[in-house]
PDB file of C-alpha atoms (C1' of nucleotides) in Angstrom:
ATOM      1  CA  MET T 266     -25.230   9.989   1.952  1.00 53.00           C
ATOM      2  CA  LYS T 267     -25.082  13.643   2.934  1.00 56.00           C
ATOM      3  CA  ASN T 268     -23.117  15.846   0.559  1.00 66.00           C
ATOM      4  CA  PRO T 269     -22.383  13.383  -2.228  1.00 77.00           C
ATOM      5  CA  ILE T 270     -18.828  13.695  -3.451  1.00 86.00           C
ATOM      6  CA  LEU T 271     -18.598  15.037  -6.977  1.00 89.00           C
ATOM      7  CA  LEU T 272     -15.630  14.619  -9.244  1.00 87.00           C
ATOM      8  CA  ARG T 273     -15.411  16.129 -12.715  1.00 83.00           C
ATOM      9  CA  GLY T 274     -19.185  16.239 -12.900  1.00 85.00           C
ATOM     10  CA  SER T 275     -19.815  12.612 -11.970  1.00 87.00           C
ATOM     11  CA  LYS T 276     -20.987  11.423  -8.591  1.00 91.00           C
ATOM     12  CA  LEU T 277     -18.862   9.034  -6.590  1.00 94.00           C
ATOM     13  CA  VAL T 278     -20.774   6.306  -4.786  1.00 95.00           C
ATOM     14  CA  PRO T 279     -19.603   4.209  -1.810  1.00 96.00           C
ATOM     15  CA  VAL T 280     -18.155   0.799  -2.609  1.00 96.00           C
ATOM     16  CA  GLN T 281     -20.434  -1.839  -1.087  1.00 95.00           C
ATOM     17  CA  ALA T 282     -19.110  -4.832   0.802  1.00 94.00           C
ATOM     18  CA  GLU T 283     -20.858  -7.209  -1.648  1.00 94.00           C
ATOM     19  CA  GLN T 284     -18.543  -5.950  -4.382  1.00 95.00           C
ATOM     20  CA  LEU T 285     -15.568  -7.152  -2.344  1.00 96.00           C
ATOM     21  CA  ALA T 286     -16.774 -10.714  -1.822  1.00 94.00           C
ATOM     22  CA  GLY T 287     -13.744 -12.434  -3.366  1.00 93.00           C
ATOM     23  CA  PRO T 288     -10.219 -11.093  -2.810  1.00 96.00           C
ATOM     24  CA  VAL T 289      -9.128 -11.426  -6.439  1.00 96.00           C
ATOM     25  CA  GLU T 290     -12.334  -9.902  -7.811  1.00 96.00           C
ATOM     26  CA  ALA T 291     -12.075  -7.177  -5.167  1.00 97.00           C
ATOM     27  CA  ALA T 292      -8.482  -6.391  -6.139  1.00 97.00           C
ATOM     28  CA  LYS T 293      -9.545  -5.930  -9.755  1.00 97.00           C
ATOM     29  CA  TYR T 294     -12.665  -4.001  -8.828  1.00 97.00           C
ATOM     30  CA  LEU T 295     -10.698  -1.604  -6.638  1.00 97.00           C
ATOM     31  CA  VAL T 296      -8.394  -0.589  -9.489  1.00 97.00           C
ATOM     32  CA  GLY T 297     -10.038   2.630 -10.685  1.00 97.00           C
ATOM     33  CA  SER T 298     -11.811   3.281  -7.383  1.00 97.00           C
ATOM     34  CA  TYR T 299     -11.128   6.373  -5.285  1.00 97.00           C
ATOM     35  CA  LEU T 300      -9.809   6.884  -1.776  1.00 97.00           C
ATOM     36  CA  VAL T 301     -11.130  10.103  -0.265  1.00 97.00           C
ATOM     37  CA  ARG T 302      -9.352  11.301   2.870  1.00 97.00           C
ATOM     38  CA  ASP T 303     -10.595  14.221   4.945  1.00 96.00           C
ATOM     39  CA  PHE T 304      -7.620  15.581   6.834  1.00 95.00           C
ATOM     40  CA  GLN T 305      -7.485  18.831   8.813  1.00 94.00           C
ATOM     41  CA  GLY T 306     -10.048  20.544   6.635  1.00 95.00           C
ATOM     42  CA  ASN T 307      -8.510  19.332   3.384  1.00 95.00           C
ATOM     43  CA  ARG T 308     -10.024  16.775   1.071  1.00 96.00           C
ATOM     44  CA  LEU T 309      -7.384  14.508  -0.438  1.00 97.00           C
ATOM     45  CA  ILE T 310      -8.435  12.257  -3.301  1.00 97.00           C
ATOM     46  CA  GLY T 311      -6.436   9.499  -4.933  1.00 97.00           C
ATOM     47  CA  LYS T 312      -7.454   7.050  -7.618  1.00 97.00           C
ATOM     48  CA  ILE T 313      -6.315   3.499  -6.984  1.00 97.00           C
ATOM     49  CA  VAL T 314      -4.131   2.361  -9.889  1.00 97.00           C
ATOM     50  CA  GLU T 315      -2.390  -0.687  -8.419  1.00 97.00           C
ATOM     51  CA  THR T 316      -3.470  -3.454  -6.008  1.00 97.00           C
ATOM     52  CA  GLU T 317      -2.467  -6.913  -4.817  1.00 96.00           C
ATOM     53  CA  ALA T 318      -4.718  -9.662  -3.479  1.00 97.00           C
ATOM     54  CA  TYR T 319      -3.926 -11.610  -0.300  1.00 96.00           C
ATOM     55  CA  PHE T 320      -6.024 -14.390   1.232  1.00 96.00           C
ATOM     56  CA  GLU T 321      -5.942 -17.270   3.696  1.00 94.00           C
ATOM     57  CA  GLU T 322      -4.592 -20.021   1.443  1.00 94.00           C
ATOM     58  CA  ASP T 323      -1.868 -17.683   0.243  1.00 94.00           C
ATOM     59  CA  GLU T 324       1.525 -18.248   1.893  1.00 93.00           C
ATOM     60  CA  ALA T 325       2.521 -14.615   1.453  1.00 94.00           C
ATOM     61  CA  SER T 326      -0.570 -13.358   3.256  1.00 95.00           C
ATOM     62  CA  HIS T 327      -0.549 -12.187   6.864  1.00 95.00           C
ATOM     63  CA  SER T 328      -3.732 -14.208   7.352  1.00 95.00           C
ATOM     64  CA  TYR T 329      -2.048 -17.463   6.227  1.00 93.00           C
ATOM     65  CA  ARG T 330      -1.044 -18.358   9.788  1.00 91.00           C
ATOM     66  CA  GLY T 331      -4.436 -17.590  11.239  1.00 92.00           C
ATOM     67  CA  LYS T 332      -5.956 -14.785  13.207  1.00 92.00           C
ATOM     68  CA  THR T 333      -3.641 -12.709  15.426  1.00 92.00           C
ATOM     69  CA  PRO T 334      -4.156  -9.361  17.170  1.00 91.00           C
ATOM     70  CA  ARG T 335      -2.585  -7.660  14.162  1.00 94.00           C
ATOM     71  CA  THR T 336      -4.519  -9.491  11.476  1.00 95.00           C
ATOM     72  CA  LYS T 337      -7.908  -9.840  13.156  1.00 95.00           C
ATOM     73  CA  VAL T 338      -9.506  -7.140  11.018  1.00 95.00           C
ATOM     74  CA  MET T 339      -8.657  -9.209   7.914  1.00 96.00           C
ATOM     75  CA  PHE T 340     -11.066 -11.814   9.283  1.00 96.00           C
ATOM     76  CA  GLY T 341     -13.824  -9.283   9.780  1.00 95.00           C
ATOM     77  CA  LEU T 342     -16.266  -7.617   7.402  1.00 95.00           C
ATOM     78  CA  ALA T 343     -15.186  -6.517   3.936  1.00 96.00           C
ATOM     79  CA  GLY T 344     -14.646  -2.844   3.191  1.00 96.00           C
ATOM     80  CA  HIS T 345     -12.602  -1.971   6.261  1.00 97.00           C
ATOM     81  CA  ALA T 346      -9.040  -0.685   6.534  1.00 97.00           C
ATOM     82  CA  TYR T 347      -6.257  -3.094   7.523  1.00 97.00           C
ATOM     83  CA  VAL T 348      -3.289  -0.871   8.315  1.00 96.00           C
ATOM     84  CA  TYR T 349       0.027  -2.320   9.471  1.00 96.00           C
ATOM     85  CA  PHE T 350       3.551  -1.099  10.084  1.00 94.00           C
ATOM     86  CA  SER T 351       6.159  -2.436   7.719  1.00 93.00           C
ATOM     87  CA  TYR T 352       9.962  -2.580   7.956  1.00 91.00           C
ATOM     88  CA  GLY T 353       9.841  -0.396  11.054  1.00 90.00           C
ATOM     89  CA  VAL T 354       9.397   2.639   8.851  1.00 91.00           C
ATOM     90  CA  HIS T 355       6.241   2.619   6.763  1.00 94.00           C
ATOM     91  CA  TRP T 356       2.522   2.081   7.049  1.00 95.00           C
ATOM     92  CA  CYS T 357       0.770  -0.066   4.468  1.00 96.00           C
ATOM     93  CA  MET T 358      -2.927   0.063   3.758  1.00 97.00           C
ATOM     94  CA  ASN T 359      -5.196  -2.825   2.803  1.00 97.00           C
ATOM     95  CA  ILE T 360      -8.922  -3.049   2.208  1.00 97.00           C
ATOM     96  CA  THR T 361     -10.494  -6.119   3.732  1.00 97.00           C
ATOM     97  CA  ALA T 362     -12.341  -8.475   1.393  1.00 97.00           C
ATOM     98  CA  GLY T 363     -14.318 -11.690   1.533  1.00 94.00           C
ATOM     99  CA  ASP T 364     -16.895 -12.870   4.040  1.00 93.00           C
ATOM    100  CA  ALA T 365     -16.562 -12.335   7.783  1.00 93.00           C
ATOM    101  CA  GLY T 366     -14.458 -15.170   9.184  1.00 94.00           C
ATOM    102  CA  TYR T 367     -12.353 -15.474   6.056  1.00 95.00           C
ATOM    103  CA  GLY T 368      -8.981 -13.690   6.209  1.00 95.00           C
ATOM    104  CA  ALA T 369      -8.487 -11.729   3.009  1.00 96.00           C
ATOM    105  CA  ALA T 370      -7.493  -8.217   1.977  1.00 97.00           C
ATOM    106  CA  VAL T 371      -6.357  -6.127  -0.956  1.00 97.00           C
ATOM    107  CA  LEU T 372      -3.092  -4.196  -0.599  1.00 97.00           C
ATOM    108  CA  ILE T 373      -3.237  -0.736  -2.120  1.00 97.00           C
ATOM    109  CA  ARG T 374       0.129  -0.263  -3.826  1.00 97.00           C
ATOM    110  CA  ALA T 375      -0.257   3.000  -5.736  1.00 97.00           C
ATOM    111  CA  LEU T 376      -2.547   5.986  -6.214  1.00 97.00           C
ATOM    112  CA  GLU T 377      -2.935   8.603  -8.900  1.00 97.00           C
ATOM    113  CA  PRO T 378      -3.238  11.904  -6.975  1.00 97.00           C
ATOM    114  CA  ILE T 379      -6.485  13.671  -7.978  1.00 97.00           C
ATOM    115  CA  ALA T 380      -7.109  16.423  -5.423  1.00 97.00           C
ATOM    116  CA  GLY T 381      -5.273  18.018  -2.509  1.00 96.00           C
ATOM    117  CA  LEU T 382      -1.854  17.549  -4.096  1.00 96.00           C
ATOM    118  CA  GLU T 383      -0.324  20.448  -2.182  1.00 96.00           C
ATOM    119  CA  THR T 384      -1.263  18.897   1.160  1.00 96.00           C
ATOM    120  CA  MET T 385      -0.009  15.514  -0.033  1.00 96.00           C
ATOM    121  CA  HIS T 386       3.385  17.034  -0.855  1.00 95.00           C
ATOM    122  CA  LYS T 387       3.517  18.525   2.638  1.00 94.00           C
ATOM    123  CA  LEU T 388       2.573  15.203   4.236  1.00 95.00           C
ATOM    124  CA  ARG T 389       5.339  13.523   2.252  1.00 94.00           C
ATOM    125  CA  GLY T 390       7.790  15.980   3.774  1.00 93.00           C
ATOM    126  CA  GLY T 391       8.725  17.447   0.412  1.00 92.00           C
ATOM    127  CA  LYS T 392      10.427  14.178  -0.580  1.00 92.00           C
ATOM    128  CA  ALA T 393       8.311  13.704  -3.691  1.00 93.00           C
ATOM    129  CA  LYS T 394      10.029  15.585  -6.484  1.00 91.00           C
ATOM    130  CA  ASN T 395       6.913  15.531  -8.653  1.00 93.00           C
ATOM    131  CA  ASP T 396       3.274  14.433  -8.555  1.00 95.00           C
ATOM    132  CA  VAL T 397       4.088  10.963  -9.912  1.00 95.00           C
ATOM    133  CA  ASN T 398       6.253  10.231  -6.862  1.00 94.00           C
ATOM    134  CA  LEU T 399       3.608  11.320  -4.367  1.00 95.00           C
ATOM    135  CA  ALA T 400       1.873   7.980  -3.938  1.00 96.00           C
ATOM    136  CA  ASN T 401       3.463   5.440  -6.307  1.00 96.00           C
ATOM    137  CA  GLY T 402       4.237   2.899  -3.595  1.00 95.00           C
ATOM    138  CA  PRO T 403       2.476   1.375  -0.579  1.00 96.00           C
ATOM    139  CA  GLY T 404       4.490   3.325   1.982  1.00 96.00           C
ATOM    140  CA  LYS T 405       4.264   6.551   0.038  1.00 96.00           C
ATOM    141  CA  LEU T 406       0.507   6.617  -0.402  1.00 97.00           C
ATOM    142  CA  THR T 407      -0.139   6.159   3.324  1.00 96.00           C
ATOM    143  CA  GLN T 408       2.128   9.145   3.985  1.00 96.00           C
ATOM    144  CA  ALA T 409       0.451  11.237   1.296  1.00 96.00           C
ATOM    145  CA  LEU T 410      -3.010  10.532   2.743  1.00 97.00           C
ATOM    146  CA  ALA T 411      -1.967  10.617   6.408  1.00 96.00           C
ATOM    147  CA  ILE T 412      -2.982   7.000   6.988  1.00 96.00           C
ATOM    148  CA  ASP T 413      -1.662   5.264  10.094  1.00 94.00           C
ATOM    149  CA  LYS T 414      -2.768   2.915  12.867  1.00 93.00           C
ATOM    150  CA  THR T 415      -5.487   5.325  14.006  1.00 94.00           C
ATOM    151  CA  LEU T 416      -7.414   4.121  10.931  1.00 95.00           C
ATOM    152  CA  TYR T 417      -6.920   0.427  11.717  1.00 96.00           C
ATOM    153  CA  GLY T 418     -10.288  -1.310  11.265  1.00 95.00           C
ATOM    154  CA  HIS T 419     -11.952   1.864   9.995  1.00 96.00           C
ATOM    155  CA  ASP T 420     -15.194   1.384   8.027  1.00 96.00           C
ATOM    156  CA  LEU T 421     -14.454   2.777   4.561  1.00 97.00           C
ATOM    157  CA  GLN T 422     -18.018   3.960   4.038  1.00 96.00           C
ATOM    158  CA  LEU T 423     -17.391   6.660   6.644  1.00 95.00           C
ATOM    159  CA  SER T 424     -15.360   9.859   6.861  1.00 91.00           C
ATOM    160  CA  PRO T 425     -12.472  10.598   7.334  1.00 95.00           C
ATOM    161  CA  LEU T 426     -11.453   7.858   4.919  1.00 96.00           C
ATOM    162  CA  GLN T 427     -13.883   6.663   2.279  1.00 97.00           C
ATOM    163  CA  LEU T 428     -13.740   4.213  -0.573  1.00 97.00           C
ATOM    164  CA  LEU T 429     -15.771   5.346  -3.570  1.00 97.00           C
ATOM    165  CA  LYS T 430     -16.373   4.378  -7.155  1.00 95.00           C
ATOM    166  CA  ASP T 431     -17.416   6.386 -10.198  1.00 94.00           C
ATOM    167  CA  ASP T 432     -20.041   4.115 -11.714  1.00 87.00           C
ATOM    168  CA  SER T 433     -20.370   6.210 -14.869  1.00 90.00           C
ATOM    169  CA  ALA T 434     -16.672   5.821 -15.734  1.00 90.00           C
ATOM    170  CA  THR T 435     -15.552   3.301 -18.321  1.00 92.00           C
ATOM    171  CA  PRO T 436     -13.675   0.418 -16.639  1.00 90.00           C
ATOM    172  CA  GLU T 437      -9.911   0.645 -16.649  1.00 93.00           C
ATOM    173  CA  GLN T 438      -7.778  -1.660 -18.749  1.00 96.00           C
ATOM    174  CA  ILE T 439      -6.180  -3.879 -16.151  1.00 97.00           C
ATOM    175  CA  VAL T 440      -2.860  -5.693 -16.414  1.00 96.00           C
ATOM    176  CA  THR T 441      -2.246  -8.778 -14.250  1.00 96.00           C
ATOM    177  CA  THR T 442       1.249  -9.761 -13.053  1.00 95.00           C
ATOM    178  CA  THR T 443       2.973 -11.476 -10.133  1.00 94.00           C
ATOM    179  CA  ARG T 444       3.293  -9.566  -6.876  1.00 94.00           C
ATOM    180  CA  VAL T 445       6.166  -7.366  -5.745  1.00 93.00           C
ATOM    181  CA  GLY T 446       8.361  -7.362  -2.660  1.00 91.00           C
ATOM    182  CA  ILE T 447       7.423 -10.756  -1.244  1.00 92.00           C
ATOM    183  CA  SER T 448       9.435 -13.942  -0.773  1.00 89.00           C
ATOM    184  CA  LYS T 449       6.651 -16.559  -0.793  1.00 90.00           C
ATOM    185  CA  ALA T 450       4.077 -17.451  -3.454  1.00 92.00           C
ATOM    186  CA  THR T 451       5.996 -15.230  -5.852  1.00 91.00           C
ATOM    187  CA  ASP T 452       4.514 -16.912  -8.940  1.00 92.00           C
ATOM    188  CA  ALA T 453       0.871 -16.159  -8.174  1.00 94.00           C
ATOM    189  CA  PRO T 454      -0.662 -13.633 -10.604  1.00 95.00           C
ATOM    190  CA  LEU T 455      -2.283 -11.487  -7.955  1.00 96.00           C
ATOM    191  CA  ARG T 456      -1.097  -7.975  -8.786  1.00 96.00           C
ATOM    192  CA  PHE T 457      -3.344  -5.716 -10.828  1.00 97.00           C
ATOM    193  CA  TYR T 458      -2.706  -2.280 -12.267  1.00 96.00           C
ATOM    194  CA  VAL T 459      -4.010   0.220 -14.794  1.00 96.00           C
ATOM    195  CA  LYS T 460      -2.471  -0.353 -18.203  1.00 94.00           C
ATOM    196  CA  ASN T 461      -0.028   2.411 -19.186  1.00 93.00           C
ATOM    197  CA  SER T 462      -0.493   4.355 -15.952  1.00 94.00           C
ATOM    198  CA  LYS T 463       2.582   6.363 -14.984  1.00 94.00           C
ATOM    199  CA  TYR T 464       1.493   6.299 -11.353  1.00 95.00           C
ATOM    200  CA  ILE T 465       2.107   2.608 -10.588  1.00 94.00           C
ATOM    201  CA  SER T 466       4.995   1.605  -8.309  1.00 92.00           C
ATOM    202  CA  LYS T 467       8.378   0.657  -9.729  1.00 76.00           C
ATOM    203  CA  LYS T 468       9.518  -2.900 -10.540  1.00 67.00           C
TER     204      LYS T 468
ATOM    205  C1'  DT A 278      20.583   5.468 -14.290  1.00 95.55           C
ATOM    206  C1'  DG A 279      21.041   1.718 -11.278  1.00 95.55           C
ATOM    207  C1'  DC A 280      22.677  -0.930  -7.451  1.00 95.55           C
ATOM    208  C1'  DC A 281      23.410  -1.132  -2.423  1.00 95.55           C
ATOM    209  C1'  DT A 282      22.403  -0.184   2.207  1.00 95.55           C
ATOM    210  C1'  DG A 283      20.673   1.824   6.551  1.00 95.55           C
ATOM    211  C1'  DA A 284      16.651   2.806   9.181  1.00 95.55           C
ATOM    212  C1'  DT A 285      13.873   0.379  12.560  1.00 95.55           C
ATOM    213  C1'  DG A 286       8.748  -1.601  14.981  1.00 95.55           C
ATOM    214  C1'  DT A 287       6.089  -5.616  15.112  1.00 95.55           C
ATOM    215  C1'  DT A 288       5.292 -10.269  14.719  1.00 95.55           C
ATOM    216  C1'  DC A 289       6.399 -14.856  14.821  1.00 95.55           C
ATOM    217  C1'  DT A 290       9.654 -18.835  15.457  1.00 95.55           C
TER     218       DT A 290
ATOM    219  C1'  DG W 245      16.692 -13.249  17.001  1.00 95.55           C
ATOM    220  C1'  DA W 246      15.339 -13.119  12.317  1.00 95.55           C
ATOM    221  C1'  DA W 247      12.159 -11.825   8.870  1.00 95.55           C
ATOM    222  C1'  DC W 248       9.487  -8.427   6.819  1.00 95.55           C
ATOM    223  C1'  DA W 249       3.634  -6.868   1.430  1.00 95.55           C
ATOM    224  C1'  DT W 250       9.514  -0.374   1.927  1.00 95.55           C
ATOM    225  C1'  DC W 251      11.789   3.906   0.883  1.00 95.55           C
ATOM    226  C1'  DA W 252      15.340   7.268   0.049  1.00 95.55           C
ATOM    227  C1'  DG W 253      19.982   8.653  -0.078  1.00 95.55           C
ATOM    228  C1'  DG W 254      24.622   7.757  -1.504  1.00 95.55           C
ATOM    229  C1'  DC W 255      27.887   6.195  -4.498  1.00 95.55           C
ATOM    230  C1'  DA W 256      29.801   4.155  -8.835  1.00 95.55           C
ATOM    231  C1'  DC W 257      29.571   4.155 -13.570  1.00 95.55           C
TER     232       DC W 257
END
DNA sequence: TGCCTGATGTTCT
DNA sequence: GAACATCAGGCAC
């Protein structure tokens, strides 16, 4: 990779598709990873602190009813962006997981803002009263990182949106709970977040 | 602080 | 035509 991305002295390396082979493992693995967004000359970095796993056998998953024009990227290669419009108002970002042909993805629910906070506040339209509220929800983080349908299907090993991991960091302590904001399969323990993080979404 | 509601595009039934 | 992997503002307490 040209110009490796450095953060606090450690080098961030791209997340490989093999590390996203299973949706549940991928959801856990992605907690503590970094999203790096290059936007209009600014580099915005957020650390993933909360995820949810969705897959074909899962009633709450968009892929449950099979491949459609919207969900087709979920059935493609792992490590790509599945971006969809929710409630007519917000974009939500997923990272595809599992083998090609199997419809699975990991919803990114919250980020800890690391770099480019000023730009993130601007992108949020000044609605975030503090840094905690910048990206502590699926709709908020897409706003803060300027993620929309133009990034649908984007390969996350490439700029302007990359998925990276700091291999020298100690793994996060992860808490597992049921998912949020869904009406089906509400009992499945498929939500993962960093223990004691103040940046996770509410509820 | 916490509940309630309006906004509103896309997909699926 | 209804449901939806949401958010923010308004109002009551």
